[in-house]
Each structure stands twice: as C-alpha cells, then as structure tokens.
Tab-separated table of C-alpha atoms in Angstrom:
chain	number	residue	atom	x	y	z
A	11	MET	CA	36.999	-55.939	76.879
A	12	LYS	CA	36.302	-52.748	74.782
A	13	LYS	CA	36.665	-55.118	71.657
A	14	THR	CA	33.780	-58.079	73.171
A	15	LEU	CA	32.059	-55.738	74.459
A	16	SER	CA	31.498	-53.587	70.968
A	17	LEU	CA	31.118	-56.874	69.316
A	18	ALA	CA	27.716	-57.803	71.659
A	19	VAL	CA	26.713	-54.160	71.066
A	20	SER	CA	26.985	-54.664	67.505
A	21	ALA	CA	25.134	-58.558	67.778
A	22	ALA	CA	22.391	-57.052	69.849
A	23	THR	CA	21.699	-53.856	67.179
A	24	VAL	CA	21.398	-56.195	64.012
A	25	MET	CA	18.974	-59.042	66.422
A	26	MET	CA	16.740	-55.830	67.073
A	27	LEU	CA	16.929	-55.193	63.281
A	28	ALA	CA	15.605	-57.858	62.098
A	29	ASN	CA	13.394	-58.367	64.673
A	30	SER	CA	11.975	-55.127	63.776
A	31	SER	CA	11.586	-56.205	59.645
A	32	PHE	CA	10.205	-58.989	60.786
A	33	ALA	CA	7.855	-58.026	63.454
A	34	TYR	CA	6.778	-55.276	60.672
A	35	ASP	CA	3.261	-55.821	59.637
A	36	ASN	CA	3.659	-55.339	55.045
A	37	LYS	CA	0.752	-53.968	53.539
A	38	VAL	CA	-0.095	-53.329	50.360
A	39	SER	CA	-1.528	-50.460	48.854
A	40	VAL	CA	-3.142	-50.097	45.729
A	41	SER	CA	-3.877	-46.318	43.947
A	42	ALA	CA	-6.149	-45.220	41.680
A	43	ILE	CA	-4.285	-41.372	39.937
A	44	ALA	CA	-4.657	-38.580	37.342
A	45	GLY	CA	-1.265	-36.579	36.675
A	46	THR	CA	0.768	-35.073	34.091
A	47	THR	CA	1.380	-38.224	32.371
A	48	GLY	CA	-2.145	-39.643	32.270
A	49	PHE	CA	-4.965	-41.894	34.654
A	50	GLY	CA	-4.776	-44.531	35.498
A	51	ALA	CA	-3.008	-46.969	38.341
A	52	ASP	CA	-0.479	-48.353	41.093
A	53	ALA	CA	0.268	-50.676	43.282
A	54	SER	CA	2.806	-50.766	46.308
A	55	TRP	CA	4.790	-53.173	48.120
A	56	ARG	CA	5.198	-51.576	51.764
A	57	PHE	CA	7.329	-54.854	53.021
A	58	HIS	CA	9.914	-52.042	55.730
A	59	GLU	CA	8.504	-49.665	57.712
A	60	ASN	CA	11.486	-47.435	55.459
A	61	LEU	CA	10.179	-48.912	52.253
A	62	ALA	CA	8.370	-50.202	49.514
A	63	VAL	CA	8.345	-50.684	46.066
A	64	THR	CA	5.741	-49.338	43.599
A	65	ALA	CA	4.881	-50.283	40.218
A	66	ARG	CA	2.897	-47.907	38.167
A	67	TYR	CA	1.084	-47.227	34.292
A	68	THR	CA	-0.799	-44.531	33.251
A	69	ASP	CA	-2.294	-43.210	30.054
A	70	GLY	CA	-4.970	-41.498	28.022
A	71	LEU	CA	-3.782	-37.617	28.537
A	72	ASN	CA	-4.023	-35.403	25.435
A	73	LEU	CA	-2.714	-31.705	24.725
A	74	ASP	CA	-3.441	-29.781	21.634
A	75	THR	CA	-0.957	-26.958	21.728
A	76	ASP	CA	0.382	-24.215	19.411
A	77	PHE	CA	3.594	-22.700	18.402
A	78	ASN	CA	5.464	-20.460	16.126
A	79	GLU	CA	8.738	-21.507	14.618
A	80	ASP	CA	10.616	-19.002	12.087
A	81	GLY	CA	7.270	-17.453	10.141
A	82	VAL	CA	5.825	-21.013	10.353
A	83	LYS	CA	2.856	-22.307	12.999
A	84	TYR	CA	2.709	-25.602	14.044
A	85	ASN	CA	0.463	-27.574	15.969
A	86	ALA	CA	1.138	-29.738	18.201
A	87	ASP	CA	-1.430	-32.441	19.862
A	88	PHE	CA	0.444	-34.599	22.507
A	89	ASP	CA	-0.202	-38.149	23.940
A	90	MET	CA	1.091	-39.140	26.849
A	91	LYS	CA	2.225	-42.491	29.317
A	92	ALA	CA	3.680	-43.776	31.392
A	93	SER	CA	4.898	-47.051	33.368
A	94	SER	CA	7.429	-46.420	36.294
A	95	LEU	CA	8.631	-49.198	38.697
A	96	LYS	CA	10.024	-48.309	41.349
A	97	MET	CA	11.375	-47.635	45.195
A	98	ASP	CA	10.105	-45.775	48.079
A	99	TYR	CA	12.360	-45.499	51.276
A	100	PHE	CA	10.037	-43.220	54.160
A	101	PRO	CA	12.620	-41.870	56.298
A	102	PHE	CA	10.480	-41.347	59.160
A	103	GLY	CA	8.322	-44.237	59.056
A	104	GLY	CA	5.180	-41.998	58.645
A	105	SER	CA	3.565	-40.973	54.599
A	106	PHE	CA	6.470	-39.008	53.802
A	107	PHE	CA	9.001	-40.849	51.513
A	108	LEU	CA	11.162	-40.130	48.717
A	109	SER	CA	11.323	-42.599	45.438
A	110	ALA	CA	13.518	-42.961	42.570
A	111	GLY	CA	13.814	-45.939	40.215
A	112	ILE	CA	12.932	-46.005	36.156
A	113	MET	CA	10.205	-44.734	33.760
A	114	MET	CA	9.049	-46.024	30.524
A	115	PRO	CA	7.207	-42.817	29.156
A	116	ASP	CA	6.074	-42.150	25.813
A	117	ILE	CA	5.567	-37.985	25.312
A	118	GLU	CA	5.323	-37.912	22.099
A	119	ALA	CA	3.599	-35.354	19.275
A	120	ASN	CA	1.823	-35.058	15.811
A	121	VAL	CA	2.880	-32.056	14.352
A	122	VAL	CA	1.695	-29.909	11.400
A	123	GLY	CA	2.782	-26.997	10.390
A	124	THR	CA	1.576	-24.051	8.148
A	125	PRO	CA	2.708	-20.851	7.054
A	126	ASP	CA	1.959	-17.799	9.434
A	127	ASP	CA	1.612	-15.269	6.905
A	128	GLY	CA	-1.941	-16.810	5.899
A	129	GLY	CA	-0.175	-19.600	3.726
A	130	ARG	CA	1.745	-18.683	1.063
A	131	THR	CA	5.240	-19.635	2.178
A	132	TYR	CA	7.548	-20.985	4.324
A	133	GLU	CA	11.118	-20.184	5.490
A	134	PHE	CA	13.235	-22.887	6.625
A	135	ASN	CA	16.236	-22.041	7.878
A	136	ASN	CA	15.746	-18.098	6.086
A	137	ASN	CA	14.974	-19.425	2.951
A	138	PRO	CA	11.674	-19.023	1.168
A	139	TYR	CA	9.484	-21.868	-0.207
A	140	ASN	CA	6.042	-21.621	-1.390
A	141	ALA	CA	3.488	-23.308	0.031
A	142	ALA	CA	1.467	-24.485	-2.100
A	143	ALA	CA	4.455	-26.249	-4.284
A	144	ILE	CA	5.711	-28.181	-1.408
A	145	GLY	CA	2.484	-28.505	0.542
A	146	SER	CA	2.117	-28.973	4.934
A	147	VAL	CA	4.438	-29.797	7.231
A	148	VAL	CA	4.295	-32.911	9.165
A	149	GLY	CA	6.105	-34.970	11.729
A	150	THR	CA	6.757	-36.291	14.940
A	151	ALA	CA	8.470	-34.137	18.008
A	152	THR	CA	9.273	-36.698	21.233
A	153	VAL	CA	9.856	-35.447	24.522
A	154	SER	CA	11.163	-38.194	26.426
A	155	ASP	CA	11.099	-42.064	25.477
A	156	GLY	CA	12.877	-45.669	26.492
A	157	THR	CA	13.616	-46.191	29.927
A	158	GLN	CA	14.641	-43.120	31.404
A	159	PRO	CA	15.714	-42.067	35.361
A	160	TYR	CA	13.183	-40.598	38.225
A	161	VAL	CA	13.310	-39.722	41.362
A	162	GLY	CA	10.695	-37.585	43.342
A	163	LEU	CA	8.953	-37.670	46.364
A	164	GLY	CA	5.487	-37.691	48.212
A	165	TRP	CA	3.174	-39.051	50.679
A	166	ARG	CA	0.964	-41.886	51.433
A	167	SER	CA	-0.193	-43.598	54.196
A	168	SER	CA	0.624	-46.731	52.875
A	169	HIS	CA	1.252	-47.844	56.822
A	170	GLN	CA	-2.023	-47.574	57.662
A	171	SER	CA	-5.207	-49.780	56.692
A	172	GLY	CA	-7.495	-47.877	54.732
A	173	PHE	CA	-8.829	-45.584	51.710
A	174	SER	CA	-5.890	-42.268	52.238
A	175	PHE	CA	-5.782	-39.189	49.344
A	176	PHE	CA	-1.625	-39.735	47.243
A	177	SER	CA	0.465	-37.370	45.256
A	178	GLU	CA	3.870	-37.490	44.644
A	179	PHE	CA	6.514	-35.315	42.490
A	180	GLY	CA	8.875	-35.954	40.267
A	181	VAL	CA	10.891	-35.458	37.505
A	182	VAL	CA	12.075	-38.111	34.309
A	183	ALA	CA	14.303	-37.544	31.971
A	184	THR	CA	14.019	-36.434	29.059
A	185	ASN	CA	14.554	-37.810	25.422
A	186	ILE	CA	14.045	-34.981	22.558
A	187	ASP	CA	14.576	-36.211	18.513
A	188	VAL	CA	12.574	-34.127	16.088
A	189	SER	CA	11.345	-35.674	12.260
A	190	LEU	CA	10.154	-33.904	9.784
A	191	SER	CA	8.972	-33.642	5.602
A	192	THR	CA	6.134	-32.258	3.794
A	193	THR	CA	3.195	-33.712	2.218
A	194	ASN	CA	4.340	-33.331	-1.028
A	195	GLY	CA	8.164	-35.052	-0.533
A	196	PHE	CA	9.607	-32.603	-2.607
A	197	GLU	CA	12.807	-32.107	0.091
A	198	ASN	CA	13.109	-36.284	-1.568
A	199	ILE	CA	14.494	-33.953	-5.167
A	200	ASP	CA	15.131	-30.728	-3.538
A	201	PRO	CA	18.405	-31.429	-1.600
A	202	ARG	CA	18.497	-27.355	-0.360
A	203	LEU	CA	15.050	-28.049	1.085
A	204	GLN	CA	16.100	-30.955	2.405
A	205	GLN	CA	19.094	-29.639	4.606
A	206	ASP	CA	17.048	-26.832	5.700
A	207	ILE	CA	14.113	-29.436	6.542
A	208	ARG	CA	16.793	-30.614	9.010
A	209	ALA	CA	17.817	-27.411	10.071
A	210	GLU	CA	14.144	-26.759	11.701
A	211	GLU	CA	14.259	-30.189	13.336
A	212	GLN	CA	16.812	-29.158	15.289
A	213	LYS	CA	15.451	-25.504	16.258
A	214	LEU	CA	12.609	-27.648	17.372
A	215	LYS	CA	14.565	-30.025	19.477
A	216	ASP	CA	16.486	-27.304	20.676
A	217	ASP	CA	13.639	-24.777	22.005
A	218	ILE	CA	11.873	-27.280	23.339
A	219	ASP	CA	15.579	-29.254	24.246
A	220	LYS	CA	15.962	-26.079	26.972
A	221	LEU	CA	13.857	-28.408	30.072
A	222	PRO	CA	16.050	-31.437	30.605
A	223	VAL	CA	13.608	-32.889	32.380
A	224	PHE	CA	9.856	-33.296	32.323
A	225	PRO	CA	7.318	-33.123	35.267
A	226	VAL	CA	5.974	-35.263	36.926
A	227	ALA	CA	2.808	-34.710	39.520
A	228	VAL	CA	0.334	-37.152	40.760
A	229	LEU	CA	-2.584	-36.942	42.966
A	230	GLY	CA	-4.374	-39.959	43.897
A	231	VAL	CA	-7.439	-42.243	46.100
A	232	THR	CA	-5.325	-44.869	47.675
A	233	TYR	CA	-6.913	-47.686	49.596
A	234	THR	CA	-4.140	-50.271	51.708
A	235	PHE	CA	-4.704	-53.739	53.282
C-alpha cells in the first residue's frame, strides 16, 4: 500500500512539473550592453520558469596603460572582445539568476617597451643592453583567448514583457602568454640576448598571471517579447 501510494505521488509530481513546463509562456529577450569586454548585444531564450539560454557578443573596448618592469617602461594597448554561450538558472523564478557556460575571449595587448633611464640602456635578466643598438622592444601580451569556462550571476526581468535594465557580474579564466622581440632583431644573432628576452617574457607573464580570472561586468537595457 505504501509503495503504491509513493508511486502515485511521484507520478502526480512528474505530471505537475511537466504541465508547469508546457504551460510556461516562453520569453525571448534582446539586450544592448556595455561592459569590461566591450560593447555589443545578447539574446536570451527563457524556455522555462527557471532556465534560459543566452548568447552574447561584445567588441570595441580599448584600454591604454603603462607599467614598469626592471627598468623598462612598457606601453600596452589592450583590445577586448568576447563571445559567449551560457545557461542561466533562475532559482526563484524571478529576475535573479546564476550563470555558467563557455566564453571565447580575445583580450590581447600590443606592447612597446623603452628604457626607463631616458632611452640609453635596457636591462634584461640583470644584463645591460644599449638601446640604440637593439632598438625598441615590441610584442604582444595575451590575457585570455580560446575557449574558457565562465561563471556569473545577474538580474534580468526576462519573465516579464517590456523594457527593463539588465546587469551581470562574473569571471572568465585567463590564459596568459607574452611574446617579445626587438625591432633590430639582435636576439636572432645573440644567444644571450635571446635568453634574456625569454626571461623578460616570463617576468611579465608572472606579473599578469597573479590574477587567475578576468572580471566580466555587464550593464544594459533589455526588451523582452
């Protein structure tokens, strides 16, 4: 008797959940957004009271910054863009959601280094080099690229039709890489300079790698159909 009653309750629960799922009025939201990976748009399909799938693309954000490393002054011009595909979970059926998925970031900087002593001498790996002889130090610094995991949380009123504000905060894993060379190419004929340039790359990589994730913050305006 207890087993039969338990089966009946389970069956009724499954039927209620199924009816609730079919009865939910699917919503589609489109958003104009701006954030730490650029400006762009996303589209979100809320196919269940507690679930939605969201696709996003951002681009067009540039950040210019200067920093010093062992007597070399670097200028880094960062270009940021990203696309993502994720699942949003609305635990209370309202606006608040938790998010997980994948992001394809392209966060990279063009780097130019000059001596910090007025343009006379570089110091790589504790070895001095004449600036006039080797030229400028140029290269790239990648913070995150490829396909990386993403987690976040936010607020989107995708359960209600009309205009609303939207926000999301999350993190994407980093994938640090630094590549340097000199404009005169002396590292190709000087093994010691080549070794010291590789050591300089590692120092810059270690400095950037202190942050294992890149913060993603997004604000926007949403319209839900």
